[in-house]
Amino acid sequence: MIERLETTLNRYNELSEELSKPEVLSNVELMTALSKEQASISEIVEKYKEYKKILSDLEEAKELLNDKEMAELAKEDFSSLTVEKENVEKELEVLLLPKDPNDDKNIIVEIRGAAGGDEANIFAGDLFEMYSRYAESKNWRIEITNAEPGSAGGYSQIEFMVKGENVYSKLKYESGSHRVQRVPETESQGRVHTSTATVLVMPEVEDVNIDIKETDLRIDVYRSTGAGGQGVNTTDSAVRITHLPTGIVVTCQDERSQLKNKTKALGILKARIYDEMQRQQEAEVGAERRSKIGTGDRSEKIRTYNYPQNRVTDHRINLTLMQLDRIMQGRLDEIIEALINEDVRRKLAGE
């Protein structure tokens, strides 16, 4: 671990020198790249400096143990510094874990009503509202790219982008099947029904080189059916792109411009192809996908929302919270932090 930390510290210092050179300062692209690299390791470097200071203080306390006048005080210092050293070592272990290269990316989310008819679509709308409020609390921005309203409310399908700082690192655990247990408004007997909606979270992958041939695409244009302001549904501005080799279909209708919708749809298509490529690669290594939290198949049941008991249960980590009302208001931090901590625990354990 010390060797890796020394290498990281040396690289940080090298970057500081590079960033002070006039030829780098005049090259915006290079300066941005080097600054980004330095920022990505700055937390490790600061924690390592703290660790080295603790080691130095421990040596001083150790020497003072032989001093009759200072021995008692040195013993207390040595004891507290030893505990501090162990805590910082644990923090450094976590910081040195390989980072998901997608963590700082924006995301594309698709929510679909699944089993349960109208109630499933209403629940899909509730989930969209939950994520919207969570995004608002993080100062993230949401852009709806396609929405197909359900006949009784909610959405049979809604697709949107979430843009902001480290969005994927927080919401990547949300992919899977979400189950709701409640009495539908349409149920006259007051019986609890179970319905499901599925969530798919994908990182935006503008910087990934995915070759999409024009001949592999079928592009259809039509009039938008969603809300979007005066004029949006009076021209053939909505775009549907079908990727023939994979059968992936992407629709975008939130912009008035057909060109803008096509550009957005191509970006979403690229993310879907990238996501499918990742799934295939991980399926080949078998256990890697099974060990992950929340990046599994859409069919994987990950969470239950029980309205009569005001209860939410995340089945992957056996976490139950009796605060469904708060969670549906977008207060997801407790669940998400628990998922992140479990993910870190598994990685440290080598699972």
Coordinates of C-alpha atoms in Angstrom, one line a residue:
M1 CA 0.0 0.0 0.0
I2 CA 2.8 2.4 0.9
E3 CA 4.4 1.9 -2.6
R4 CA 1.2 2.7 -4.3
L5 CA 0.7 5.8 -2.1
E6 CA 4.3 7.0 -2.8
T7 CA 3.7 6.5 -6.5
T8 CA 0.5 8.5 -6.3
L9 CA 2.2 11.3 -4.4
N10 CA 5.1 11.5 -6.9
R11 CA 2.6 11.6 -9.7
Y12 CA 0.7 14.4 -8.0
N13 CA 3.9 16.4 -7.6
E14 CA 4.8 15.8 -11.3
L15 CA 1.4 17.1 -12.3
S16 CA 1.9 20.3 -10.2
E17 CA 5.2 20.9 -12.0
E18 CA 3.6 20.3 -15.4
L19 CA 0.7 22.6 -14.7
S20 CA 3.1 25.4 -13.9
K21 CA 4.8 25.3 -17.3
P22 CA 3.9 28.1 -19.8
E23 CA 3.5 25.6 -22.7
V24 CA 0.9 23.7 -20.7
L25 CA -0.9 26.8 -19.5
S26 CA -1.3 27.9 -23.1
N27 CA -2.8 24.5 -24.1
V28 CA -6.3 24.5 -22.7
E29 CA -7.0 20.9 -23.7
L30 CA -3.8 19.6 -22.1
M31 CA -4.2 21.8 -19.0
T32 CA -7.8 20.5 -18.5
A33 CA -6.7 16.9 -18.8
L34 CA -3.8 17.3 -16.3
S35 CA -6.0 19.2 -13.9
K36 CA -8.6 16.5 -14.0
E37 CA -6.0 13.8 -13.3
Q38 CA -4.6 15.8 -10.4
A39 CA -8.0 16.4 -8.9
S40 CA -8.8 12.6 -9.2
I41 CA -5.9 11.8 -6.9
S42 CA -5.9 14.8 -4.6
E43 CA -8.0 13.2 -1.9
I44 CA -5.6 10.2 -1.7
V45 CA -2.6 12.5 -1.5
E46 CA -4.1 14.6 1.3
K47 CA -5.0 11.5 3.3
Y48 CA -1.5 10.1 2.7
K49 CA 0.1 13.3 4.0
E50 CA -2.1 13.0 7.1
Y51 CA -1.0 9.4 7.5
K52 CA 2.7 10.3 7.3
K53 CA 2.2 13.0 9.9
I54 CA 0.6 10.4 12.2
L55 CA 3.6 8.1 11.7
S56 CA 6.0 10.9 12.5
D57 CA 4.1 11.8 15.7
L58 CA 4.0 8.1 16.7
E59 CA 7.8 8.0 16.4
E60 CA 8.2 11.1 18.6
A61 CA 5.8 9.6 21.2
K62 CA 7.7 6.3 21.2
E63 CA 10.9 8.1 22.0
L64 CA 9.3 10.0 24.8
L65 CA 8.1 6.8 26.5
N66 CA 11.7 6.5 27.9
D67 CA 11.5 10.0 29.4
K68 CA 10.4 9.8 33.1
E69 CA 8.8 13.2 33.1
M70 CA 7.0 12.8 29.8
A71 CA 6.3 9.0 29.8
E72 CA 2.7 9.2 31.1
L73 CA 1.7 11.9 28.6
A74 CA 3.6 10.1 25.8
K75 CA 1.7 6.9 26.6
E76 CA -1.6 8.5 26.1
D77 CA -0.5 10.1 22.9
F78 CA 0.9 6.8 21.6
S79 CA -2.4 5.1 22.3
S80 CA -4.6 7.6 20.6
L81 CA -2.2 8.0 17.6
T82 CA -2.2 4.2 17.2
V83 CA -6.0 4.2 16.9
E84 CA -5.9 7.2 14.5
K85 CA -3.3 5.4 12.4
E86 CA -5.5 2.3 12.1
N87 CA -8.6 4.4 11.1
V88 CA -6.6 6.3 8.4
E89 CA -5.2 3.1 7.0
K90 CA -8.8 1.8 6.5
E91 CA -9.7 5.1 4.8
L92 CA -6.7 4.8 2.5
E93 CA -7.7 1.2 1.6
V94 CA -11.0 2.5 0.5
L95 CA -9.5 5.4 -1.5
L96 CA -7.2 3.0 -3.3
L97 CA -10.0 0.8 -4.5
P98 CA -10.3 0.8 -8.3
K99 CA -12.9 3.5 -9.2
D100 CA -15.7 3.0 -11.6
P101 CA -14.7 5.0 -14.7
N102 CA -18.4 6.0 -15.2
D103 CA -18.9 7.4 -11.7
D104 CA -18.6 11.0 -12.7
K105 CA -20.8 10.7 -15.8
N106 CA -24.3 11.9 -16.4
I107 CA -27.0 9.2 -16.8
I108 CA -29.8 8.1 -19.0
V109 CA -32.7 6.5 -17.1
E110 CA -35.7 4.5 -18.4
I111 CA -38.6 3.7 -16.2
R112 CA -41.4 1.4 -17.4
G113 CA -44.6 0.2 -15.9
A114 CA -44.4 -3.6 -15.8
A115 CA -46.8 -6.1 -14.1
G116 CA -50.0 -4.5 -12.8
G117 CA -51.5 -2.6 -15.7
D118 CA -52.6 1.0 -14.8
E119 CA -51.3 0.7 -11.3
A120 CA -47.8 -0.2 -12.6
N121 CA -47.9 2.9 -14.8
I122 CA -48.9 5.1 -11.9
F123 CA -46.1 3.6 -9.8
A124 CA -43.6 4.3 -12.7
G125 CA -44.8 8.0 -12.4
D126 CA -44.2 7.9 -8.7
L127 CA -40.7 6.6 -9.2
F128 CA -40.0 9.4 -11.7
E129 CA -41.2 11.9 -9.2
M130 CA -39.0 10.4 -6.5
Y131 CA -35.9 10.6 -8.6
S132 CA -36.8 14.1 -9.8
R133 CA -37.0 15.3 -6.2
Y134 CA -33.7 13.5 -5.3
A135 CA -32.0 15.2 -8.3
E136 CA -33.4 18.6 -7.2
S137 CA -31.8 18.1 -3.7
K138 CA -28.4 17.5 -5.4
N139 CA -28.8 20.5 -7.8
W140 CA -28.8 18.1 -10.7
R141 CA -30.8 18.8 -13.9
I142 CA -33.4 16.5 -15.5
E143 CA -34.2 16.5 -19.2
I144 CA -37.1 14.2 -20.3
T145 CA -36.3 12.8 -23.8
N146 CA -39.4 10.6 -24.2
A147 CA -42.6 10.1 -22.3
E148 CA -45.6 7.8 -22.9
P149 CA -48.3 8.7 -20.4
G150 CA -50.5 5.9 -18.9
S151 CA -54.2 6.1 -19.5
A152 CA -54.9 6.3 -15.8
G153 CA -51.9 8.4 -14.9
G154 CA -48.2 7.9 -14.6
Y155 CA -46.2 6.5 -17.5
S156 CA -46.1 3.3 -19.4
Q157 CA -42.6 4.4 -20.2
I158 CA -40.5 7.5 -19.5
E159 CA -36.9 8.2 -20.5
F160 CA -34.8 11.1 -19.1
M161 CA -31.3 12.3 -18.6
V162 CA -29.9 13.4 -15.3
K163 CA -27.0 15.9 -15.5
G164 CA -24.8 17.0 -12.7
E165 CA -21.8 16.1 -10.5
N166 CA -21.1 12.3 -10.0
V167 CA -24.6 11.3 -10.9
Y168 CA -23.9 7.8 -12.0
S169 CA -21.9 7.1 -8.7
K170 CA -25.2 7.6 -6.8
L171 CA -27.9 6.3 -9.0
K172 CA -26.2 3.3 -10.7
Y173 CA -27.6 1.0 -8.0
E174 CA -31.2 1.7 -9.1
S175 CA -31.4 -0.6 -12.1
G176 CA -33.8 -3.5 -11.6
S177 CA -37.4 -4.3 -10.8
H178 CA -39.1 -2.1 -8.1
R179 CA -42.2 -3.6 -6.5
V180 CA -45.1 -1.7 -4.9
Q181 CA -47.7 -3.0 -2.5
R182 CA -50.7 -0.7 -1.9
V183 CA -54.4 -0.3 -2.4
P184 CA -55.0 1.2 -5.8
E185 CA -57.3 4.1 -6.2
T186 CA -59.4 2.0 -8.6
E187 CA -59.9 -0.8 -6.0
S188 CA -63.3 -0.5 -4.4
Q189 CA -62.7 -3.5 -2.0
G190 CA -59.7 -1.9 -0.3
R191 CA -57.4 -4.9 -1.2
V192 CA -53.6 -4.5 -1.4
H193 CA -52.3 -5.1 -4.9
T194 CA -48.7 -5.8 -5.9
S195 CA -47.4 -4.1 -9.1
T196 CA -43.9 -3.6 -10.5
A197 CA -42.0 -1.0 -12.5
T198 CA -38.6 -1.5 -14.0
V199 CA -35.7 1.0 -13.9
L200 CA -32.7 1.0 -16.2
V201 CA -29.8 3.4 -15.4
M202 CA -27.0 3.9 -18.0
P203 CA -24.0 6.2 -18.0
E204 CA -23.8 8.8 -20.8
V205 CA -21.0 7.7 -23.0
E206 CA -20.1 10.5 -25.4
D207 CA -16.4 9.8 -25.1
V208 CA -16.6 6.1 -26.0
N209 CA -15.7 5.2 -29.5
I210 CA -18.7 3.1 -30.7
D211 CA -18.9 2.7 -34.4
I212 CA -22.6 3.2 -35.5
K213 CA -23.0 2.8 -39.3
E214 CA -25.7 4.8 -41.0
T215 CA -26.7 1.6 -42.9
D216 CA -27.4 -0.1 -39.5
L217 CA -30.0 2.5 -38.6
R218 CA -33.7 2.9 -39.5
I219 CA -34.8 6.5 -38.7
D220 CA -38.5 7.4 -38.5
V221 CA -39.9 10.8 -37.9
Y222 CA -43.4 11.7 -36.7
R223 CA -45.3 14.3 -34.8
S224 CA -44.6 14.5 -31.1
T225 CA -47.5 13.4 -28.8
G226 CA -46.0 14.7 -25.5
A227 CA -46.1 18.1 -23.8
G228 CA -43.4 20.4 -25.0
G229 CA -44.9 23.8 -25.6
Q230 CA -46.8 25.5 -28.4
G231 CA -45.7 24.1 -31.8
V232 CA -43.9 21.0 -30.6
N233 CA -46.6 18.6 -31.9
T234 CA -47.5 20.4 -35.1
T235 CA -44.4 19.3 -37.0
D236 CA -42.7 16.0 -37.6
S237 CA -40.0 16.7 -35.0
A238 CA -40.1 13.4 -33.0
V239 CA -37.4 10.9 -34.0
R240 CA -37.4 7.1 -33.5
I241 CA -34.1 5.3 -34.3
T242 CA -33.9 1.5 -34.6
H243 CA -30.4 -0.1 -34.5
L244 CA -31.0 -3.1 -36.8
P245 CA -28.1 -5.3 -35.6
T246 CA -29.2 -5.2 -31.9
G247 CA -32.9 -4.4 -32.3
I248 CA -32.5 -1.5 -29.8
V249 CA -35.1 1.3 -30.3
V250 CA -34.7 4.8 -29.1
T251 CA -37.3 7.6 -29.2
C252 CA -36.7 11.3 -28.6
Q253 CA -39.5 14.0 -28.9
D254 CA -38.7 16.7 -26.3
E255 CA -37.1 19.2 -28.7
R256 CA -38.9 21.2 -31.4
S257 CA -36.1 20.6 -33.8
Q258 CA -35.9 17.2 -35.5
L259 CA -32.1 17.6 -35.8
K260 CA -31.8 18.1 -32.0
N261 CA -34.0 15.1 -31.3
K262 CA -31.9 13.0 -33.7
T263 CA -28.7 14.1 -32.0
K264 CA -30.1 13.2 -28.5
A265 CA -31.5 9.9 -29.7
L266 CA -28.1 8.9 -31.2
G267 CA -26.4 9.7 -27.8
I268 CA -29.0 7.5 -26.0
L269 CA -28.5 4.8 -28.6
K270 CA -24.8 4.8 -28.0
A271 CA -25.3 4.5 -24.2
R272 CA -27.6 1.5 -24.7
I273 CA -25.2 -0.2 -27.1
Y274 CA -22.4 0.4 -24.6
D275 CA -24.5 -0.9 -21.7
E276 CA -25.3 -4.1 -23.7
M277 CA -21.6 -4.6 -24.5
Q278 CA -20.8 -4.3 -20.8
R279 CA -23.5 -6.8 -19.9
Q280 CA -22.2 -9.3 -22.5
Q281 CA -18.6 -8.9 -21.3
E282 CA -19.5 -9.4 -17.7
A283 CA -21.7 -12.4 -18.5
E284 CA -18.6 -14.0 -19.9
V285 CA -16.7 -13.7 -16.6
G286 CA -19.8 -14.9 -14.8
A287 CA -19.5 -14.0 -11.1
E288 CA -18.5 -10.4 -11.7
R289 CA -22.0 -9.3 -12.5
R290 CA -23.5 -11.4 -9.7
S291 CA -21.2 -9.7 -7.2
K292 CA -22.3 -6.3 -8.2
I293 CA -25.1 -4.3 -6.5
G294 CA -27.8 -2.7 -8.5
T295 CA -26.3 -3.0 -12.0
G296 CA -28.1 -6.3 -12.7
D297 CA -30.8 -7.2 -15.2
R298 CA -34.0 -5.3 -15.4
S299 CA -35.8 -8.4 -14.1
E300 CA -33.9 -8.5 -10.8
K301 CA -36.2 -7.6 -7.9
I302 CA -34.2 -5.0 -5.9
R303 CA -36.7 -3.1 -3.7
T304 CA -40.2 -3.3 -2.3
Y305 CA -42.3 -0.2 -1.4
N306 CA -45.1 -1.2 1.1
Y307 CA -47.5 1.6 1.6
P308 CA -49.8 0.1 4.3
Q309 CA -46.7 -0.3 6.6
N310 CA -44.9 2.8 5.4
R311 CA -42.0 0.4 4.7
V312 CA -39.2 0.2 2.1
T313 CA -37.0 -2.9 1.8
D314 CA -33.9 -3.2 -0.4
H315 CA -33.5 -6.9 -0.9
R316 CA -29.9 -6.8 -2.0
I317 CA -28.6 -5.6 1.4
N318 CA -31.5 -6.7 3.6
L319 CA -32.2 -3.0 4.5
T320 CA -35.6 -2.1 5.8
L321 CA -36.7 1.5 6.6
M322 CA -40.0 2.5 8.0
Q323 CA -40.1 5.8 6.2
L324 CA -41.6 5.2 2.8
D325 CA -43.3 8.7 2.9
R326 CA -39.9 10.4 3.2
I327 CA -38.3 8.2 0.5
M328 CA -41.0 8.9 -2.0
Q329 CA -40.3 12.6 -1.4
G330 CA -36.8 12.0 -2.8
R331 CA -34.9 11.5 0.5
L332 CA -32.9 8.5 -0.9
D333 CA -29.5 9.3 0.8
E334 CA -29.8 6.6 3.5
I335 CA -30.5 3.8 1.0
I336 CA -27.9 5.0 -1.4
E337 CA -25.2 5.4 1.2
A338 CA -26.0 1.9 2.5
L339 CA -25.6 0.5 -1.0
I340 CA -22.3 2.3 -1.6
N341 CA -21.0 1.0 1.8
E342 CA -21.9 -2.5 1.0
D343 CA -20.3 -2.2 -2.4
V344 CA -17.1 -1.0 -0.8
R345 CA -17.2 -3.8 1.8
R346 CA -17.5 -6.4 -1.0
K347 CA -14.6 -5.0 -2.9
L348 CA -12.4 -4.9 0.2
A349 CA -13.3 -8.5 0.9
G350 CA -12.4 -9.4 -2.6
E351 CA -15.9 -10.7 -3.4

